[in-house]
mmCIF file of C-alpha atoms in Angstrom:
data_model
loop_
_atom_site.group_PDB
_atom_site.id
_atom_site.type_symbol
_atom_site.label_atom_id
_atom_site.label_comp_id
_atom_site.label_asym_id
_atom_site.label_seq_id
_atom_site.Cartn_x
_atom_site.Cartn_y
_atom_site.Cartn_z
ATOM 1 C CA ARG A 1 -24.191 12.054 16.948
ATOM 2 C CA LYS A 2 -21.097 10.654 14.922
ATOM 3 C CA GLU A 3 -19.847 6.922 15.441
ATOM 4 C CA VAL A 4 -16.568 8.342 15.491
ATOM 5 C CA GLU A 5 -15.059 11.390 16.299
ATOM 6 C CA GLN A 6 -11.149 12.438 15.564
ATOM 7 C CA ASP A 7 -9.878 15.653 15.861
ATOM 8 C CA PRO A 8 -8.736 15.925 11.715
ATOM 9 C CA GLY A 9 -5.527 18.490 12.493
ATOM 10 C CA PRO A 10 -3.322 19.068 11.101
ATOM 11 C CA PHE A 11 -0.636 18.172 12.885
ATOM 12 C CA ASN A 12 2.968 19.610 11.867
ATOM 13 C CA VAL A 13 5.481 18.401 13.779
ATOM 14 C CA PRO A 14 9.376 18.308 13.368
ATOM 15 C CA GLU A 15 11.292 15.192 13.037
ATOM 16 C CA GLY A 16 11.743 13.138 15.913
ATOM 17 C CA ALA A 17 8.492 14.442 17.579
ATOM 18 C CA THR A 18 6.681 12.325 19.704
ATOM 19 C CA VAL A 19 2.641 12.973 18.637
ATOM 20 C CA ALA A 20 -0.248 11.410 19.518
ATOM 21 C CA PHE A 21 -3.619 11.192 18.408
ATOM 22 C CA ASN A 22 -7.049 10.568 20.067
ATOM 23 C CA CYS A 23 -10.676 9.441 18.955
ATOM 24 C CA THR A 24 -13.464 8.606 20.421
ATOM 25 C CA TYR A 25 -16.380 6.362 19.600
ATOM 26 C CA SER A 26 -20.118 6.074 20.595
ATOM 27 C CA ASN A 27 -21.475 2.713 20.588
ATOM 28 C CA SER A 28 -20.195 1.104 23.940
ATOM 29 C CA ALA A 29 -20.656 -2.351 22.223
ATOM 30 C CA SER A 30 -17.836 -1.945 19.824
ATOM 31 C CA GLN A 31 -16.292 -4.781 19.204
ATOM 32 C CA SER A 32 -12.406 -4.161 17.644
ATOM 33 C CA PHE A 33 -10.520 -1.117 17.018
ATOM 34 C CA PHE A 34 -7.613 -0.565 14.728
ATOM 35 C CA TRP A 35 -5.378 2.426 13.457
ATOM 36 C CA TYR A 36 -5.341 2.499 9.422
ATOM 37 C CA ARG A 37 -2.903 5.095 7.644
ATOM 38 C CA GLN A 38 -3.598 6.491 4.465
ATOM 39 C CA ASP A 39 -1.098 8.519 2.308
ATOM 40 C CA CYS A 40 -2.682 10.655 -0.532
ATOM 41 C CA ARG A 41 -4.485 9.401 -3.248
ATOM 42 C CA LYS A 42 -3.789 5.953 -2.008
ATOM 43 C CA GLU A 43 -5.579 2.927 -0.431
ATOM 44 C CA PRO A 44 -5.811 3.121 3.528
ATOM 45 C CA LYS A 45 -3.517 0.419 4.473
ATOM 46 C CA LEU A 46 -3.468 -1.409 8.655
ATOM 47 C CA LEU A 47 -1.281 0.482 10.730
ATOM 48 C CA MET A 48 -2.192 -1.545 13.532
ATOM 49 C CA SER A 49 -5.355 -2.818 15.684
ATOM 50 C CA VAL A 50 -5.893 -1.489 19.019
ATOM 51 C CA TYR A 51 -6.023 -4.078 22.398
ATOM 52 C CA SER A 52 -7.648 -3.544 25.411
ATOM 53 C CA SER A 53 -3.715 -4.252 27.395
ATOM 54 C CA GLY A 54 -2.667 -1.533 24.419
ATOM 55 C CA ASN A 55 -0.434 -2.258 21.972
ATOM 56 C CA GLU A 56 3.080 -1.616 20.662
ATOM 57 C CA ASP A 57 5.185 -1.748 17.347
ATOM 58 C CA GLY A 58 8.030 -0.305 16.942
ATOM 59 C CA ARG A 59 7.161 3.354 17.327
ATOM 60 C CA PHE A 60 4.064 3.388 17.478
ATOM 61 C CA THR A 61 1.743 2.568 20.614
ATOM 62 C CA ALA A 62 -1.573 1.778 20.178
ATOM 63 C CA GLN A 63 -4.036 2.168 23.617
ATOM 64 C CA LEU A 64 -7.791 1.559 23.802
ATOM 65 C CA ASN A 65 -9.791 2.531 27.068
ATOM 66 C CA ARG A 66 -13.115 1.027 26.938
ATOM 67 C CA ALA A 67 -14.707 3.347 29.682
ATOM 68 C CA SER A 68 -14.078 6.451 28.475
ATOM 69 C CA GLN A 69 -14.667 5.212 25.021
ATOM 70 C CA TYR A 70 -11.898 6.620 23.477
ATOM 71 C CA ILE A 71 -8.751 5.221 21.511
ATOM 72 C CA SER A 72 -5.154 6.634 21.191
ATOM 73 C CA LEU A 73 -2.426 6.014 19.118
ATOM 74 C CA LEU A 74 1.340 7.724 20.093
ATOM 75 C CA ILE A 75 4.311 7.886 17.208
ATOM 76 C CA ARG A 76 7.653 8.353 18.967
ATOM 77 C CA ASP A 77 10.720 9.600 16.960
ATOM 78 C CA SER A 78 8.677 10.761 14.189
ATOM 79 C CA LYS A 79 9.886 10.494 10.218
ATOM 80 C CA LEU A 80 9.392 12.275 7.411
ATOM 81 C CA SER A 81 7.945 9.038 5.919
ATOM 82 C CA ASP A 82 5.031 8.966 8.712
ATOM 83 C CA SER A 83 3.513 12.061 7.169
ATOM 84 C CA ALA A 84 -0.330 10.737 6.010
ATOM 85 C CA THR A 85 -3.929 10.361 7.339
ATOM 86 C CA TYR A 86 -4.127 8.693 10.032
ATOM 87 C CA LEU A 87 -7.852 7.481 10.618
ATOM 88 C CA CYS A 88 -9.114 5.470 13.300
ATOM 89 C CA VAL A 89 -11.636 2.917 12.941
ATOM 90 C CA VAL A 90 -14.723 1.193 14.879
ATOM 91 C CA ASP A 91 -16.381 -2.275 14.243
ATOM 92 C CA THR A 92 -18.979 -3.452 16.387
ATOM 93 C CA GLY A 93 -19.270 -6.702 14.790
ATOM 94 C CA ASN A 94 -21.316 -5.420 11.965
ATOM 95 C CA GLN A 95 -19.838 -3.388 10.102
ATOM 96 C CA PHE A 96 -16.962 -0.773 10.442
ATOM 97 C CA TYR A 97 -16.667 3.363 11.023
ATOM 98 C CA PHE A 98 -13.999 5.398 10.121
ATOM 99 C CA GLY A 99 -13.473 8.872 11.850
ATOM 100 C CA THR A 100 -12.747 11.500 9.636
ATOM 101 C CA GLY A 101 -8.849 11.434 9.536
ATOM 102 C CA THR A 102 -6.518 13.286 11.316
ATOM 103 C CA SER A 103 -3.352 14.480 9.098
ATOM 104 C CA LEU A 104 0.010 14.409 9.916
ATOM 105 C CA THR A 105 3.053 16.619 8.282
ATOM 106 C CA VAL A 106 6.543 15.708 9.826
ATOM 107 C CA ILE A 107 8.731 19.167 8.872
ATOM 108 C CA PRO A 108 12.486 18.696 8.632
ATOM 109 C CA ASP B 1 -0.077 -12.146 1.079
ATOM 110 C CA THR B 2 -2.506 -9.332 1.922
ATOM 111 C CA GLU B 3 -2.902 -8.179 -1.589
ATOM 112 C CA VAL B 4 -6.619 -7.132 -2.951
ATOM 113 C CA THR B 5 -6.243 -6.409 -6.583
ATOM 114 C CA GLN B 6 -8.713 -4.045 -8.210
ATOM 115 C CA THR B 7 -9.057 -3.212 -11.856
ATOM 116 C CA PRO B 8 -9.495 -0.738 -13.645
ATOM 117 C CA LYS B 9 -7.370 2.101 -11.614
ATOM 118 C CA HIS B 10 -8.928 4.743 -13.919
ATOM 119 C CA LEU B 11 -12.231 5.088 -15.188
ATOM 120 C CA VAL B 12 -14.063 8.005 -16.974
ATOM 121 C CA MET B 13 -17.282 7.462 -18.045
ATOM 122 C CA GLY B 14 -20.472 9.585 -19.933
ATOM 123 C CA MET B 15 -23.382 9.410 -17.732
ATOM 124 C CA THR B 16 -25.167 6.637 -20.036
ATOM 125 C CA ASN B 17 -22.610 4.404 -20.222
ATOM 126 C CA LYS B 18 -22.424 0.654 -18.419
ATOM 127 C CA LYS B 19 -19.262 -0.189 -17.298
ATOM 128 C CA SER B 20 -18.050 -2.557 -13.871
ATOM 129 C CA LEU B 21 -15.365 -2.756 -11.292
ATOM 130 C CA LYS B 22 -13.702 -5.650 -10.369
ATOM 131 C CA CYS B 23 -11.692 -6.303 -7.247
ATOM 132 C CA GLU B 24 -9.639 -9.770 -6.482
ATOM 133 C CA GLN B 25 -8.484 -11.739 -2.862
ATOM 134 C CA HIS B 26 -6.823 -14.761 -3.140
ATOM 135 C CA MET B 27 -6.531 -14.693 0.511
ATOM 136 C CA GLY B 28 -9.555 -16.897 1.764
ATOM 137 C CA HIS B 29 -11.239 -13.801 3.259
ATOM 138 C CA ARG B 30 -14.836 -14.939 3.574
ATOM 139 C CA ALA B 31 -15.900 -10.935 3.528
ATOM 140 C CA MET B 32 -15.928 -8.158 0.723
ATOM 141 C CA TYR B 33 -16.923 -4.511 0.360
ATOM 142 C CA TRP B 34 -17.042 -1.870 -1.556
ATOM 143 C CA TYR B 35 -16.601 1.734 -0.589
ATOM 144 C CA LYS B 36 -17.257 5.048 -1.924
ATOM 145 C CA GLN B 37 -14.263 7.530 -1.271
ATOM 146 C CA LYS B 38 -14.655 11.229 -1.918
ATOM 147 C CA ALA B 39 -11.404 13.877 -1.490
ATOM 148 C CA LYS B 40 -10.808 14.706 2.053
ATOM 149 C CA LYS B 41 -12.870 12.526 3.768
ATOM 150 C CA PRO B 42 -12.812 9.366 4.811
ATOM 151 C CA PRO B 43 -14.476 6.205 3.241
ATOM 152 C CA GLU B 44 -18.272 5.888 2.916
ATOM 153 C CA LEU B 45 -19.645 1.771 3.146
ATOM 154 C CA MET B 46 -21.386 0.767 0.300
ATOM 155 C CA PHE B 47 -22.040 -3.115 0.584
ATOM 156 C CA VAL B 48 -20.904 -5.830 2.184
ATOM 157 C CA TYR B 49 -21.061 -9.222 1.313
ATOM 158 C CA SER B 50 -20.236 -12.004 3.256
ATOM 159 C CA TYR B 51 -19.691 -15.604 3.006
ATOM 160 C CA GLU B 52 -21.068 -14.707 -0.581
ATOM 161 C CA LYS B 53 -24.116 -13.150 0.225
ATOM 162 C CA LEU B 54 -25.133 -9.741 0.381
ATOM 163 C CA SER B 55 -25.349 -8.379 4.147
ATOM 164 C CA ILE B 56 -25.619 -4.862 4.263
ATOM 165 C CA ASN B 57 -26.695 -2.311 1.630
ATOM 166 C CA GLU B 58 -26.192 0.953 2.662
ATOM 167 C CA SER B 59 -29.194 2.571 1.149
ATOM 168 C CA VAL B 60 -26.334 2.922 -2.309
ATOM 169 C CA PRO B 61 -28.649 3.964 -5.148
ATOM 170 C CA SER B 62 -29.993 1.221 -7.843
ATOM 171 C CA ARG B 63 -27.776 2.904 -10.629
ATOM 172 C CA PHE B 64 -24.831 0.830 -8.339
ATOM 173 C CA SER B 65 -25.283 -2.987 -8.354
ATOM 174 C CA PRO B 66 -23.207 -5.356 -6.824
ATOM 175 C CA GLU B 67 -22.657 -9.001 -7.570
ATOM 176 C CA CYS B 68 -20.282 -11.865 -5.611
ATOM 177 C CA PRO B 69 -19.597 -14.189 -8.018
ATOM 178 C CA ASN B 70 -17.803 -15.902 -6.111
ATOM 179 C CA SER B 71 -15.194 -16.227 -2.935
ATOM 180 C CA SER B 72 -12.702 -14.596 -4.529
ATOM 181 C CA LEU B 73 -14.329 -11.803 -6.661
ATOM 182 C CA LEU B 74 -16.297 -8.770 -5.955
ATOM 183 C CA ASN B 75 -17.718 -6.838 -8.914
ATOM 184 C CA LEU B 76 -19.667 -3.671 -8.798
ATOM 185 C CA HIS B 77 -21.680 -2.869 -12.141
ATOM 186 C CA LEU B 78 -22.395 0.721 -12.960
ATOM 187 C CA HIS B 79 -25.304 2.401 -14.997
ATOM 188 C CA ALA B 80 -26.766 5.752 -15.782
ATOM 189 C CA LEU B 81 -24.236 7.478 -12.769
ATOM 190 C CA GLN B 82 -24.253 10.982 -12.099
ATOM 191 C CA PRO B 83 -21.189 13.402 -11.811
ATOM 192 C CA GLU B 84 -21.663 13.559 -7.962
ATOM 193 C CA ASP B 85 -20.627 10.023 -8.302
ATOM 194 C CA SER B 86 -17.262 11.015 -9.434
ATOM 195 C CA ALA B 87 -14.495 9.375 -6.759
ATOM 196 C CA LEU B 88 -12.400 6.602 -5.510
ATOM 197 C CA TYR B 89 -14.289 2.539 -5.233
ATOM 198 C CA LEU B 90 -12.580 1.078 -2.688
ATOM 199 C CA CYS B 91 -12.556 -2.399 -2.277
ATOM 200 C CA ALA B 92 -11.746 -4.355 0.756
ATOM 201 C CA SER B 93 -11.684 -8.174 2.541
ATOM 202 C CA SER B 94 -11.241 -9.035 5.785
ATOM 203 C CA PRO B 95 -11.227 -13.271 6.909
ATOM 204 C CA GLN B 96 -14.788 -12.391 8.664
ATOM 205 C CA ALA B 97 -17.180 -9.869 9.255
ATOM 206 C CA GLY B 98 -15.892 -7.954 12.290
ATOM 207 C CA TYR B 99 -11.846 -8.652 11.314
ATOM 208 C CA GLU B 100 -9.506 -6.237 10.226
ATOM 209 C CA GLN B 101 -9.788 -5.319 6.630
ATOM 210 C CA TYR B 102 -7.697 -4.623 3.615
ATOM 211 C CA PHE B 103 -7.909 -2.619 1.192
ATOM 212 C CA GLY B 104 -7.136 -2.742 -2.942
ATOM 213 C CA PRO B 105 -5.733 0.556 -4.960
ATOM 214 C CA GLY B 106 -8.769 1.502 -5.964
ATOM 215 C CA THR B 107 -10.807 2.580 -9.040
ATOM 216 C CA ARG B 108 -9.973 6.264 -9.938
ATOM 217 C CA LEU B 109 -14.230 7.292 -11.408
ATOM 218 C CA THR B 110 -14.870 10.399 -13.113
ATOM 219 C CA VAL B 111 -18.374 11.021 -14.679
ATOM 220 C CA THR B 112 -18.606 12.930 -17.291
#
């Protein structure tokens, strides 16, 4: 069983749409959670950490549900520049485990 | 400044060559990582250095040899690679293990 499961998509949404990504993890002892975005042929960039209370950064909202072992990312008012692959990451305190990534294309 | 630098950006090498990849950070981070990423796949962890000591080696073949000369530098020495080793090699650092990681731009390696 994979440590982190993520729907690979692709998600193709119009500009201005709201889109949500989910990710599940298998290790209940996981300690830290993150969302990264990766543009084509570039490195992953930290988008946001995910906290138990949920957190928001502008148009982006991240949620963590420890009981059900999933994390989510909500993007509101999608922009063309949001097109990228979104990677959820779970840290057990020992190492990062990456999801397979979800591809998002925002269409004009 | 959350910058991790990597050199070279691109590298083409034959199967008998020896080359090194370099990574540098000046954020005072005490954990540094090497990842390998193939197209359309997530990064795969290769090595973790914590406080300049190798703490994780994910069963990587011995043709890859990491080195951490000091807390700011991380090298990956390459020898007798195979064509299937062609990939993007990413370096990352974090304040300590278990914290958010910051990635360098990567070295795109082609083995011929």
